[in-house]
Amino acid sequence: MENKRIKLHHSPFTVLVEGNIGSGKTTFLNYFKQYQNVCTLAEPIEMWKNCGGHNLLRYMYEDRERWGFTFQSYVQLTMLKQHTFQTNSSIKLMERSIYSARYCFVEKMIRDDILPPPSASVIDEWFKWATSNTICPVDLIIYLRASPEVVYQRMRERNREEEKSVPLQYLREMHEMHENWLYHKTMFTCPAPVLVVNADLDKSVILEEYRKVTPNIFSTCL
Ligand code: DGT
């Protein structure tokens, strides 16, 4: 029988790009596409919008109580696929992670009573198994730190169909989840050192900000 165990043949320097909705994670990843030894893994949002023909992202925003567990289960699976993705590049940049899914989004659902305790336990058992089995290694976290008002404006401008009903208050609350985890470090542990980037800056000047952190990403892995 074929051995289907997950083996990580090559372990690249793995960087998680984290930050609130609309903080510029995709732009950050796109900036690094110019480097040949960097593998960039965008968030699997297209998969969330089409799981066997079902738009789970839309369902989740329409009825978080009904679809919260379904959505987070699928997010966790798709994130695990990203974490275990094999590359020969020396650096792997990932948009979000199994960690922000659990520590920010699932945690918010638990606090809002969206996820009943048994459902939260199932997610947690999977999460604990995955993160204690060295299949989700992390070396550095880039935190794109942006104010809720700025990301709200960006979210409105990009006009993603599924996000039309997302209020500023939700972005404020998600901001707090990210802040407590990655900035104040009062909630959960960080799986790697955190580098904070001012993500409020306008697109015209943000590339300069990205340029500043480039040595941190490259030097540590050489
Ligand atoms: P960017 O490039 O910083 O603008 O990134 P976004 O906003 O395209 O990507 P992200 O991950 O912040 O959010 C994409 C959408 O998916 C957004 O509506 C929030 C949602 N989302 C992402 N991960 C999770 C999750 O684990 N749970 C829940 N409930 N929603 C999530």
mmCIF file of C-alpha atoms and ligand atoms in Angstrom, residues 18-28 43 45 48 57 60-61 64 68 71-72 75-76 79 95-97 100-102 104-106 109 144 151 154-155 158 160 162-163 166 170 174 178, ligand 1:
data_model
loop_
_atom_site.group_PDB
_atom_site.id
_atom_site.type_symbol
_atom_site.label_atom_id
_atom_site.label_comp_id
_atom_site.label_asym_id
_atom_site.label_seq_id
_atom_site.Cartn_x
_atom_site.Cartn_y
_atom_site.Cartn_z
ATOM 1 C CA GLU A 18 -1.234 38.274 9.182
ATOM 2 C CA GLY A 19 -3.537 41.248 9.679
ATOM 3 C CA ASN A 20 -7.167 42.282 9.749
ATOM 4 C CA ILE A 21 -9.481 41.905 6.756
ATOM 5 C CA GLY A 22 -8.366 44.480 4.155
ATOM 6 C CA SER A 23 -4.991 45.171 5.769
ATOM 7 C CA GLY A 24 -3.117 44.508 2.506
ATOM 8 C CA LYS A 25 -1.915 40.926 2.858
ATOM 9 C CA THR A 26 -2.417 40.176 -0.840
ATOM 10 C CA THR A 27 -0.510 43.317 -1.865
ATOM 11 C CA PHE A 28 2.301 42.322 0.488
ATOM 12 C CA GLU A 43 -5.216 32.588 0.981
ATOM 13 C CA ILE A 45 -10.485 32.176 -0.566
ATOM 14 C CA TRP A 48 -13.990 28.814 0.409
ATOM 15 C CA LEU A 57 -17.876 32.319 2.706
ATOM 16 C CA MET A 60 -20.958 32.139 6.815
ATOM 17 C CA TYR A 61 -21.666 35.874 6.528
ATOM 18 C CA ARG A 64 -22.782 32.679 11.198
ATOM 19 C CA GLY A 68 -19.775 28.918 11.395
ATOM 20 C CA PHE A 71 -16.832 27.262 7.407
ATOM 21 C CA GLN A 72 -14.122 27.012 10.076
ATOM 22 C CA VAL A 75 -10.763 26.929 6.535
ATOM 23 C CA GLN A 76 -8.736 24.671 8.822
ATOM 24 C CA MET A 79 -4.852 26.124 5.779
ATOM 25 C CA GLU A 95 -1.307 34.623 3.619
ATOM 26 C CA ARG A 96 -2.875 33.872 6.992
ATOM 27 C CA SER A 97 -2.571 30.527 8.726
ATOM 28 C CA SER A 100 -5.077 33.187 12.884
ATOM 29 C CA ALA A 101 -8.057 31.049 11.904
ATOM 30 C CA ARG A 102 -8.095 29.561 15.411
ATOM 31 C CA CYS A 104 -8.798 35.251 15.837
ATOM 32 C CA PHE A 105 -11.804 33.935 13.920
ATOM 33 C CA VAL A 106 -12.729 30.774 15.830
ATOM 34 C CA MET A 109 -17.087 32.869 17.264
ATOM 35 C CA LEU A 144 0.156 44.240 8.913
ATOM 36 C CA VAL A 151 -9.601 48.618 6.454
ATOM 37 C CA ARG A 154 -10.724 49.434 1.687
ATOM 38 C CA MET A 155 -13.230 46.643 2.119
ATOM 39 C CA ARG A 158 -13.022 46.442 -3.213
ATOM 40 C CA ARG A 160 -16.446 41.831 -2.496
ATOM 41 C CA GLU A 162 -19.776 38.260 0.294
ATOM 42 C CA GLU A 163 -18.545 41.137 2.492
ATOM 43 C CA VAL A 166 -19.840 43.332 7.154
ATOM 44 C CA TYR A 170 -16.994 43.578 13.158
ATOM 45 C CA MET A 174 -11.432 41.475 14.620
ATOM 46 C CA HIS A 178 -5.314 40.465 16.092
HETATM 47 P P1 DGT B 1 -6.132 41.623 2.440
HETATM 48 O O1 DGT B 1 -5.254 41.284 1.290
HETATM 49 O O2 DGT B 1 -5.375 41.958 3.677
HETATM 50 O O3 DGT B 1 -7.170 42.634 2.078
HETATM 51 O O4 DGT B 1 -6.852 40.268 2.814
HETATM 52 P P2 DGT B 1 -8.343 39.847 2.673
HETATM 53 O O5 DGT B 1 -9.207 40.772 3.444
HETATM 54 O O6 DGT B 1 -8.702 39.571 1.252
HETATM 55 O O7 DGT B 1 -8.237 38.414 3.376
HETATM 56 P P3 DGT B 1 -8.732 37.973 4.804
HETATM 57 O O8 DGT B 1 -8.158 36.657 5.143
HETATM 58 O O9 DGT B 1 -8.451 38.988 5.840
HETATM 59 O O10 DGT B 1 -10.260 37.821 4.606
HETATM 60 C C1 DGT B 1 -10.910 37.278 3.479
HETATM 61 C C2 DGT B 1 -12.338 37.057 3.890
HETATM 62 O O11 DGT B 1 -12.430 35.803 4.558
HETATM 63 C C3 DGT B 1 -12.840 38.090 4.880
HETATM 64 O O12 DGT B 1 -14.196 38.338 4.625
HETATM 65 C C4 DGT B 1 -12.669 37.436 6.232
HETATM 66 C C5 DGT B 1 -12.824 35.993 5.904
HETATM 67 N N1 DGT B 1 -12.000 35.091 6.700
HETATM 68 C C6 DGT B 1 -10.728 34.757 6.516
HETATM 69 N N2 DGT B 1 -10.342 33.803 7.366
HETATM 70 C C7 DGT B 1 -11.419 33.527 8.118
HETATM 71 C C8 DGT B 1 -11.690 32.620 9.172
HETATM 72 O O13 DGT B 1 -10.894 31.800 9.609
HETATM 73 N N3 DGT B 1 -12.948 32.698 9.670
HETATM 74 C C9 DGT B 1 -13.882 33.593 9.246
HETATM 75 N N4 DGT B 1 -15.067 33.614 9.825
HETATM 76 N N5 DGT B 1 -13.668 34.418 8.236
HETATM 77 C C10 DGT B 1 -12.459 34.376 7.694
#
